[in-house]
PDB file of C-alpha atoms in Angstrom:
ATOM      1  CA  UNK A  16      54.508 116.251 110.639  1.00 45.00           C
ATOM      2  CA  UNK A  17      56.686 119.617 110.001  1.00 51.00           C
ATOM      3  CA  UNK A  18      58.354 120.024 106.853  1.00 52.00           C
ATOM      4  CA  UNK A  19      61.975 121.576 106.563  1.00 49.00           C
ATOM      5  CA  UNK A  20      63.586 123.031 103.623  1.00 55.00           C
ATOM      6  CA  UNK A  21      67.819 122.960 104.108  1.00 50.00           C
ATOM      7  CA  UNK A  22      69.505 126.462 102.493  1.00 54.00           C
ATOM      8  CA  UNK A  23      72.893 127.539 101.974  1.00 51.00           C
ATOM      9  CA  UNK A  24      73.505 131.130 102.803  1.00 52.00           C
ATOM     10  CA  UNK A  25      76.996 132.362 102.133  1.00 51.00           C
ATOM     11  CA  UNK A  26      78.205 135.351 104.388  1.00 47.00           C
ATOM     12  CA  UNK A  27      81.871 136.127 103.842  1.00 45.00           C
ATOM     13  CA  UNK A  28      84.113 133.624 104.371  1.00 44.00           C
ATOM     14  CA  UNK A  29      81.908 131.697 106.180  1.00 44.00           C
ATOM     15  CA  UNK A  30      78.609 129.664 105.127  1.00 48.00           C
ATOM     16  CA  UNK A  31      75.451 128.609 107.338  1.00 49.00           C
ATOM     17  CA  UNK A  32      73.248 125.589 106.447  1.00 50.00           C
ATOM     18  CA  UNK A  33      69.876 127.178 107.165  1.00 54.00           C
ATOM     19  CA  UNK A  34      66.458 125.168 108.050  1.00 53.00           C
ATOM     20  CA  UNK A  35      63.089 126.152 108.209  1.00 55.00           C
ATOM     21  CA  UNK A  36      60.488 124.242 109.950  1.00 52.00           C
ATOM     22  CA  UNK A  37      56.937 125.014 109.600  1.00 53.00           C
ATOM     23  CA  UNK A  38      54.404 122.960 111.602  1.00 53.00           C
ATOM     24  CA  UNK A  39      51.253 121.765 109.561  1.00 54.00           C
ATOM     25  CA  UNK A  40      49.211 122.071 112.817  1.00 52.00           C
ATOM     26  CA  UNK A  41      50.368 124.929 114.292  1.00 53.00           C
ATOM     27  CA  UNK A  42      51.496 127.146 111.680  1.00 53.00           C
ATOM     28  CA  UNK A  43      54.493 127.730 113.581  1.00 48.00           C
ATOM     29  CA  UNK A  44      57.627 128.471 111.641  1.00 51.00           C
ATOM     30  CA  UNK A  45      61.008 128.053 113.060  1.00 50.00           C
ATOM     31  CA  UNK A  46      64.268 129.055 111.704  1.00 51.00           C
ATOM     32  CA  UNK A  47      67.348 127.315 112.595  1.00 51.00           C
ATOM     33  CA  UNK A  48      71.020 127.537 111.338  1.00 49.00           C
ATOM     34  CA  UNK A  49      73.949 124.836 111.308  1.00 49.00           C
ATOM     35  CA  UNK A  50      77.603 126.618 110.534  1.00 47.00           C
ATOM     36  CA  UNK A  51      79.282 124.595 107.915  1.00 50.00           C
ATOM     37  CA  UNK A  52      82.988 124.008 107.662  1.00 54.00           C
ATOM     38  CA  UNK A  53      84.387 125.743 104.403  1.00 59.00           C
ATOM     39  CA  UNK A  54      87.758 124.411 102.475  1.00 61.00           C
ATOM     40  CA  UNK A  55      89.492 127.387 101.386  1.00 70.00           C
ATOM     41  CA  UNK A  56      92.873 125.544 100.552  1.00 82.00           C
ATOM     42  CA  UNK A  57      93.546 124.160  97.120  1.00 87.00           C
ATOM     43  CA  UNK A  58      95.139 120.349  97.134  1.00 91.00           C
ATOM     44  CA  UNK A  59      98.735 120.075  97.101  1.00 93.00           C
ATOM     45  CA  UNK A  60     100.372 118.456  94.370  1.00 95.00           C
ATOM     46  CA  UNK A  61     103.343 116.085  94.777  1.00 96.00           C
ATOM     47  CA  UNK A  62     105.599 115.009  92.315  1.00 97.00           C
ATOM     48  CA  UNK A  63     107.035 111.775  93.621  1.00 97.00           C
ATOM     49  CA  UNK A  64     108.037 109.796  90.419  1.00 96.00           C
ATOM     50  CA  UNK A  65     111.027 109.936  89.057  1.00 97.00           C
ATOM     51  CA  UNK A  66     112.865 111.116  92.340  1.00 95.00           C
ATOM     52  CA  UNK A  67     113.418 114.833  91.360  1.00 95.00           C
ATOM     53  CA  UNK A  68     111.594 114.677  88.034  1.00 97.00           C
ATOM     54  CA  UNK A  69     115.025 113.233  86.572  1.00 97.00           C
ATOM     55  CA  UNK A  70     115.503 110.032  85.067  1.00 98.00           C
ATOM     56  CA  UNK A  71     117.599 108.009  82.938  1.00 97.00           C
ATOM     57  CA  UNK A  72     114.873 106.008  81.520  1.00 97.00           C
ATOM     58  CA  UNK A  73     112.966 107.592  78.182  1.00 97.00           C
ATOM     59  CA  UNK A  74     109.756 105.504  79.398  1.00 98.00           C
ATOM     60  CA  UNK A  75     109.731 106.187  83.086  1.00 98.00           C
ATOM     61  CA  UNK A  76     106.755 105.727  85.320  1.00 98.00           C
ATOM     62  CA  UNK A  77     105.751 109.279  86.564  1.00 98.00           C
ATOM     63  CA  UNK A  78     103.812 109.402  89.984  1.00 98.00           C
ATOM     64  CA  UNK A  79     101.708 112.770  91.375  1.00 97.00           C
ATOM     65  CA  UNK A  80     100.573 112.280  94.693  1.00 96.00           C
ATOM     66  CA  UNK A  81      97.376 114.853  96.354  1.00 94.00           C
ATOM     67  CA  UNK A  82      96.081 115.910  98.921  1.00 91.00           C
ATOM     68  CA  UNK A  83      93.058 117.975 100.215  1.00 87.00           C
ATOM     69  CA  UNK A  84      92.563 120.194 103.763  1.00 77.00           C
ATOM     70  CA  UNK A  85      89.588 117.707 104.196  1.00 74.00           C
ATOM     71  CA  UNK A  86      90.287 114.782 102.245  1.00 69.00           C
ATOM     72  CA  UNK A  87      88.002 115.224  99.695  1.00 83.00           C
ATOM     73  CA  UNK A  88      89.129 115.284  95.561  1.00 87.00           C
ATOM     74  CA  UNK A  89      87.200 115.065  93.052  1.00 88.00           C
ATOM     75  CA  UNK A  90      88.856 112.103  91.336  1.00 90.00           C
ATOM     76  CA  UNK A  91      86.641 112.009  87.907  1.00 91.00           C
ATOM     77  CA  UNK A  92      87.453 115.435  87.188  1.00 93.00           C
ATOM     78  CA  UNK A  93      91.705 114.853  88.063  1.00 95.00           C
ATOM     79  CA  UNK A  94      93.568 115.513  84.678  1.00 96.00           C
ATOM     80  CA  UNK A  95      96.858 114.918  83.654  1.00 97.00           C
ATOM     81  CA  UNK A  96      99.379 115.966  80.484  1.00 98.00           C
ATOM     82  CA  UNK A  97     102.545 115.161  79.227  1.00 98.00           C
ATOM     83  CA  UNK A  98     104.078 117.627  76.940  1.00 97.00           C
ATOM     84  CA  UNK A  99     100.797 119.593  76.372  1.00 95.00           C
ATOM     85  CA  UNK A 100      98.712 116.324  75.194  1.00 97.00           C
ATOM     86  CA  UNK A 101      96.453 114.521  77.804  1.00 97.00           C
ATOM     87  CA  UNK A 102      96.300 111.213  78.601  1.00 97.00           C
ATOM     88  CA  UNK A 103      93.251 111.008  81.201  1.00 96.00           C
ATOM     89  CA  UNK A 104      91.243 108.579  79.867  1.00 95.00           C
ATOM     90  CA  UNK A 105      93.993 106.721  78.103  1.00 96.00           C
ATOM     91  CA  UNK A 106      95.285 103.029  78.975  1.00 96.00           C
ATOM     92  CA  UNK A 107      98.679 104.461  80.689  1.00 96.00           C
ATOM     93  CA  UNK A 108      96.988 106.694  82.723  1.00 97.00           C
ATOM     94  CA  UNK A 109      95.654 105.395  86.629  1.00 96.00           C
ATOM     95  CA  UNK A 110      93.730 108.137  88.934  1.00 96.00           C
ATOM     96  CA  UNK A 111      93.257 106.966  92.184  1.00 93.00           C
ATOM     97  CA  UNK A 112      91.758 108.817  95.652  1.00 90.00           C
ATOM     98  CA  UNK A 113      95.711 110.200  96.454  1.00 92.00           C
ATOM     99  CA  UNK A 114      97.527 109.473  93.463  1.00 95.00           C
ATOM    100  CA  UNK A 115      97.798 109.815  89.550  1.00 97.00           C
ATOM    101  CA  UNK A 116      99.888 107.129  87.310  1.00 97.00           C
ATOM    102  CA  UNK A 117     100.987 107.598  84.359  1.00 98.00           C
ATOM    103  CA  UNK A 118     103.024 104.436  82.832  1.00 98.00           C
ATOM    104  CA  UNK A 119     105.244 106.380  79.233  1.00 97.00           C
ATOM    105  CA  UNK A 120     104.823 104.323  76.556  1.00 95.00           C
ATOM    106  CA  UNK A 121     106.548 105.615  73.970  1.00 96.00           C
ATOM    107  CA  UNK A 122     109.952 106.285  74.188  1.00 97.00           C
ATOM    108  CA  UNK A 123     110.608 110.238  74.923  1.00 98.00           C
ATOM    109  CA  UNK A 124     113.326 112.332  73.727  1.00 97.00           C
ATOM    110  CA  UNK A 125     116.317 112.819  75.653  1.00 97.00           C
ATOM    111  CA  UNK A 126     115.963 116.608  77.322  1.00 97.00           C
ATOM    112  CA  UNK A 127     113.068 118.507  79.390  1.00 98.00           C
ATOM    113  CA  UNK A 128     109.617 117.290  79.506  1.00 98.00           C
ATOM    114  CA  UNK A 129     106.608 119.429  80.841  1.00 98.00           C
ATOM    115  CA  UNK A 130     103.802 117.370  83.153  1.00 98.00           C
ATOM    116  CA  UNK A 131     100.496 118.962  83.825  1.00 97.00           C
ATOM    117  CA  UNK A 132      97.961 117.604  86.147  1.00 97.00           C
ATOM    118  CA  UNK A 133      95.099 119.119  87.840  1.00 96.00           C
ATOM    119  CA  UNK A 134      93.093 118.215  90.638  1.00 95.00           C
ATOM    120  CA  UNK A 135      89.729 119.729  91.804  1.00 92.00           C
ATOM    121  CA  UNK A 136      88.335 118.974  95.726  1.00 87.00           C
ATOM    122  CA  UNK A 137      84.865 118.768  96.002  1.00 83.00           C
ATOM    123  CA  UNK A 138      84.230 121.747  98.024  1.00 74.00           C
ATOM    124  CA  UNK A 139      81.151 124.159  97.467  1.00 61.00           C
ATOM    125  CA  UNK A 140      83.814 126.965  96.216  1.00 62.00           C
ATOM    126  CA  UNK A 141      85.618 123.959  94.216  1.00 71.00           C
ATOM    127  CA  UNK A 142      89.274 124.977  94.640  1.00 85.00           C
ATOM    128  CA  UNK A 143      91.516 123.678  91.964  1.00 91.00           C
ATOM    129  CA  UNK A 144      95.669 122.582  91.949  1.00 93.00           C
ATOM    130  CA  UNK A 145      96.931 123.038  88.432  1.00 96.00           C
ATOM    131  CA  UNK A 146     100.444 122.067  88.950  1.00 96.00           C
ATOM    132  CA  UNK A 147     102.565 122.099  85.805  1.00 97.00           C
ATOM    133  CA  UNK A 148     106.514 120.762  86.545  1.00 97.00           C
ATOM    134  CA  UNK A 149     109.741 119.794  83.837  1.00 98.00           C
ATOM    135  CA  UNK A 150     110.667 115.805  83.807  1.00 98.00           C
ATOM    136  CA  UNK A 151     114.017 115.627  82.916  1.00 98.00           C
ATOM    137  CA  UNK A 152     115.259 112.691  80.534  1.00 98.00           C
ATOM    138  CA  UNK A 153     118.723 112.343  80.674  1.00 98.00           C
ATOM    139  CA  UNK A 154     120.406 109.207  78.715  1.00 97.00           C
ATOM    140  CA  UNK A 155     123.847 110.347  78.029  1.00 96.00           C
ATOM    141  CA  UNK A 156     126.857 109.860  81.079  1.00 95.00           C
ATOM    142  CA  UNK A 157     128.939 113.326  81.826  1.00 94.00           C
ATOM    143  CA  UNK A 158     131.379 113.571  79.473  1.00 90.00           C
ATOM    144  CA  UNK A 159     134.292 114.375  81.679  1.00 87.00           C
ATOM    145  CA  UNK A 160     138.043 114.095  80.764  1.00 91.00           C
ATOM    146  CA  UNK A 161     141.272 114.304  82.362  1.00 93.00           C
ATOM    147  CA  UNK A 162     143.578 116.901  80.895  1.00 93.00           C
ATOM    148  CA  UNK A 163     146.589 116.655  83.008  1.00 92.00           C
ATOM    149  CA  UNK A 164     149.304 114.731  83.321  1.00 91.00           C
ATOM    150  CA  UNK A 165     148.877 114.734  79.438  1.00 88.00           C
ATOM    151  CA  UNK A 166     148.750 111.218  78.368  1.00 86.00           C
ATOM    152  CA  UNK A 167     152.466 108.783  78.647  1.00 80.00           C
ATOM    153  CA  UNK A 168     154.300 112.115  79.126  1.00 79.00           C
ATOM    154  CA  UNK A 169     157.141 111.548  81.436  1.00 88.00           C
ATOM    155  CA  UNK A 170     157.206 113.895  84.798  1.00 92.00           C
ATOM    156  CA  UNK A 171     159.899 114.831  86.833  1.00 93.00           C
ATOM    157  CA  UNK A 172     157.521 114.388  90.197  1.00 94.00           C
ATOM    158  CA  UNK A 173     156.617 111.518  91.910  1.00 93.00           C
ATOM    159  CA  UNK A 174     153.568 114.168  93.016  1.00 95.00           C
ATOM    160  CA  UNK A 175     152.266 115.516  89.747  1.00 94.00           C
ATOM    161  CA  UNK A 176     149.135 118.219  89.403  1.00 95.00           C
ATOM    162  CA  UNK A 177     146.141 115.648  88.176  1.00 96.00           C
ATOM    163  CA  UNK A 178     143.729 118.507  86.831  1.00 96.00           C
ATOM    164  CA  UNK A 179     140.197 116.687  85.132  1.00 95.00           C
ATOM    165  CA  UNK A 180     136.616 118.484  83.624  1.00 93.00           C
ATOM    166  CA  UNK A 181     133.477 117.388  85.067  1.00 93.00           C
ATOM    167  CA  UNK A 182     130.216 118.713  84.170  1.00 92.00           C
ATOM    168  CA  UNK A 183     126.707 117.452  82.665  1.00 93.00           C
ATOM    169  CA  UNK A 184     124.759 119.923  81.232  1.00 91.00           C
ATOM    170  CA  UNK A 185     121.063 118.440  81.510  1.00 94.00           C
ATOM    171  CA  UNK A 186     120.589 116.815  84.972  1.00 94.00           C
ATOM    172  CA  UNK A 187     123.468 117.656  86.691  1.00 94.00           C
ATOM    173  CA  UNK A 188     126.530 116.398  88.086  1.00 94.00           C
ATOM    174  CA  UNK A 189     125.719 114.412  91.454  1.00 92.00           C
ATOM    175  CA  UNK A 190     127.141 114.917  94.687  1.00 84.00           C
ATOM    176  CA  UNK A 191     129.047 111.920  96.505  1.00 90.00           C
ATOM    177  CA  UNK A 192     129.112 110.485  92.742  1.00 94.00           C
ATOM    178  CA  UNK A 193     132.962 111.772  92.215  1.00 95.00           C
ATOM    179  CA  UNK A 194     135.992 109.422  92.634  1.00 96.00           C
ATOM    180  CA  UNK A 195     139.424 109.506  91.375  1.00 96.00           C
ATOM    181  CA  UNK A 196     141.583 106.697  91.730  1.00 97.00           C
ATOM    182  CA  UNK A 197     145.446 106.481  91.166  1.00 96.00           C
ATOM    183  CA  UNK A 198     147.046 102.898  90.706  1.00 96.00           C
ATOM    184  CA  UNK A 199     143.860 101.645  92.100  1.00 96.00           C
ATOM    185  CA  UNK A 200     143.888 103.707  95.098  1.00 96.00           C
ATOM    186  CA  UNK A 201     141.316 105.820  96.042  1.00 96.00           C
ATOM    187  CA  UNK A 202     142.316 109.254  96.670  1.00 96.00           C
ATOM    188  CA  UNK A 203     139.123 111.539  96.221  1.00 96.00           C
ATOM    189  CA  UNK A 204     139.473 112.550  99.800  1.00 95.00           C
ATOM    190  CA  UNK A 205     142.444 114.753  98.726  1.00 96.00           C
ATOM    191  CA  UNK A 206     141.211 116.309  96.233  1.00 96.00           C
ATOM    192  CA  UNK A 207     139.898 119.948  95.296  1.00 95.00           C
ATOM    193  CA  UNK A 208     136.463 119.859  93.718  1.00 93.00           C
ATOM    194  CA  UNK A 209     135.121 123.037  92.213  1.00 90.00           C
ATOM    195  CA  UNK A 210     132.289 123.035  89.873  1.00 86.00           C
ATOM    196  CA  UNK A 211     133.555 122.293  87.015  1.00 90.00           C
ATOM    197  CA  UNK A 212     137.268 120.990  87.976  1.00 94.00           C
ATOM    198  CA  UNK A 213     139.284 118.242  90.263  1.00 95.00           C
ATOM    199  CA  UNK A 214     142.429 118.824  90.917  1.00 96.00           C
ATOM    200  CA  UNK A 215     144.348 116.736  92.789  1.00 96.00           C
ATOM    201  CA  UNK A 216     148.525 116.563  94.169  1.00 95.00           C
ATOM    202  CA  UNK A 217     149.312 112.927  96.081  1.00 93.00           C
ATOM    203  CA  UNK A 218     149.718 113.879  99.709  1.00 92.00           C
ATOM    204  CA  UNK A 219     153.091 113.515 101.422  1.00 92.00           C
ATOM    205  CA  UNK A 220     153.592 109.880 102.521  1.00 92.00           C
ATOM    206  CA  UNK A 221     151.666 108.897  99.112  1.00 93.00           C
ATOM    207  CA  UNK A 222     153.892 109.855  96.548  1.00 94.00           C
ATOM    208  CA  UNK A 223     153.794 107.828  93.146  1.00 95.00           C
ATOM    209  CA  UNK A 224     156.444 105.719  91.960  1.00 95.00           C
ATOM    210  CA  UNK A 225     158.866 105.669  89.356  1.00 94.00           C
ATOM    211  CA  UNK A 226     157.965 104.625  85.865  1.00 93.00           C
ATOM    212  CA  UNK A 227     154.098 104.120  84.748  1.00 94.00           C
ATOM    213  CA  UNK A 228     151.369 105.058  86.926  1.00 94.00           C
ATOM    214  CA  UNK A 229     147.275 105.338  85.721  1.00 95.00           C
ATOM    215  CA  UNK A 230     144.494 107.886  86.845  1.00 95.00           C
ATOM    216  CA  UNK A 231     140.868 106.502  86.922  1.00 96.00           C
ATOM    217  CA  UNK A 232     137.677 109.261  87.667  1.00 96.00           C
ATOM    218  CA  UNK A 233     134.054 108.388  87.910  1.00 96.00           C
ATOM    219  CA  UNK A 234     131.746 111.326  87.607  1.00 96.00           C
ATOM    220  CA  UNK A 235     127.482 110.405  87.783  1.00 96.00           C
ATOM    221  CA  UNK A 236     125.059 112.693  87.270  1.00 96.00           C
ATOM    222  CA  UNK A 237     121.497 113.399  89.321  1.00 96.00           C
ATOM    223  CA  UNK A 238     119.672 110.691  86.510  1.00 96.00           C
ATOM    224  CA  UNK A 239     121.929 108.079  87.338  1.00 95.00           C
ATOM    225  CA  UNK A 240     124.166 107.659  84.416  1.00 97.00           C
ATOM    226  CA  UNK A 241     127.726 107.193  85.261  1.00 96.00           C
ATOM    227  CA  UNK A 242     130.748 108.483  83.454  1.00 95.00           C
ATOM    228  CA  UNK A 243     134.836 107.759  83.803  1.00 95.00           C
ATOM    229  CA  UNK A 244     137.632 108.384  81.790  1.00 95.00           C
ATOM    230  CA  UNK A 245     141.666 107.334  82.429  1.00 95.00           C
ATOM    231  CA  UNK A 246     144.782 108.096  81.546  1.00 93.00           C
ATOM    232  CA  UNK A 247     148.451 106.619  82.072  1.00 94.00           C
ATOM    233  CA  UNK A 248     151.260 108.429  82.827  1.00 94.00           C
ATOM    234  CA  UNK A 249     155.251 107.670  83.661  1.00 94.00           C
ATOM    235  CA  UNK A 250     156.664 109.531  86.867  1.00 94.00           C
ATOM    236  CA  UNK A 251     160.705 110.045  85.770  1.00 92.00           C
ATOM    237  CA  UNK A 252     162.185 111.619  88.974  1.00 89.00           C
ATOM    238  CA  UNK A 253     165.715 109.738  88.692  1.00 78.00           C
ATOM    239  CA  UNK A 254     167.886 110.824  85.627  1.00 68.00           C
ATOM    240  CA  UNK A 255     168.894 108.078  83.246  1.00 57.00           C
TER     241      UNK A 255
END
């Protein structure tokens, strides 16, 4: 019966399984070579939970998804950090074959968090993702105000300048989140957004009527928290 002996030889970028029979009888030696497939590509790294690495909730569930050019990740040796202190082969933590879990359990600080994880493939070069992205906990709404018409001033225009602030600082005001409302009436269409600033003037054929009207705005930011702030205000077009 021949025996065979299975090397690797590495030339370049490429690698050959090489066998070498050699016949007991015989004597007769035979070389033969198999061309392996090499995985040059590290494993991509996904950070899937909280949507955007921004959240409103200071124990959020925070998902990495991976994967490899050939399927292949070396699951026991997949790591994973939260603010520079790992949590592997803790309770909170759950590696799977495409996925890492990690369920907070203590309540974190409102601002940026950093989240490390690390994932190996089981190639013969072992190529290895160390993906390090900022979780954003954000717990406060944006703190937007209305500053004019200045509040129960009377004004001589039934289609007064309403001029408000809106910013958030840590995630992030969110788009389609704006609204401002007059008497109930939802008027965001017409208005100027800059940003920092809305500024809005009723159309013509909406004009406000005489004696007290009230603004409403609703600002939310990318983590979900929701601001709003009003003010009344008396139109006096018609001298007294």
């Amino acid at each position: 019966v021949p025996s065979k002996n299975w090397n690797v030889v590495r030339m370049g970028d490429a690698a050959f399984a090489e066998a070498n029979y050699l016949s007991a009888v015989s004597n007769y030696q035979q070389a033969q070579q198999r061309v392996l497939e090499l995985d040059r590509e590290i494993p991509v790294v996904t950070a899937v939970s909280p949507a955007g690495l921004v959240t409103n909730d200071n124990t959020p569930q925070i998902v990495f998804q991976f994967i490899d050019q050939l399927g292949l990740i070396r699951t026991s040796d997949v790591l994973i950090f939260l603010d520079e202190t790992e949590y592997t082969d803790t309770p909170i933590a759950q590696i799977g074959p495409y996925q890492v879990v990690l369920n907070v359990a203590q309540p974190l600080d409102e601002g940026p968090h950093t989240v490390r994880v690390v994932v190996p493939d089981t190639a013969l070069n072992v190529n290895v993702a160390d993906v390090t992205r900022t979780l954003i906990v954000d717990l406060t709404p944006p703190p937007d105000e209305i500053i004019e018409p200045v509040e129960g001033a009377p004004i001589a225009t039934n289609r007064p300048t309403i001029r408000a602030t809106i910013s958030d600082t840590l995630s992030g005001v969110a788009e389609g989140t704006i609204r401002i409302l007059v008497n109930a009436v939802d008027l965001t269409e017409f208005a100027g957004v800059t940003q920092d600033t809305i500024t809005l003037s009723p159309p013509a054929g909406m004009e406000l009527p005489e004696g007290l009207n009230r603004v409403a705005l609703e600002v939310g930011d990318r983590a979900g928290n929701l601001g709003s702030a009003e003010r009344g205000f008396s139109v006096a077009t018609v001298p007294i």
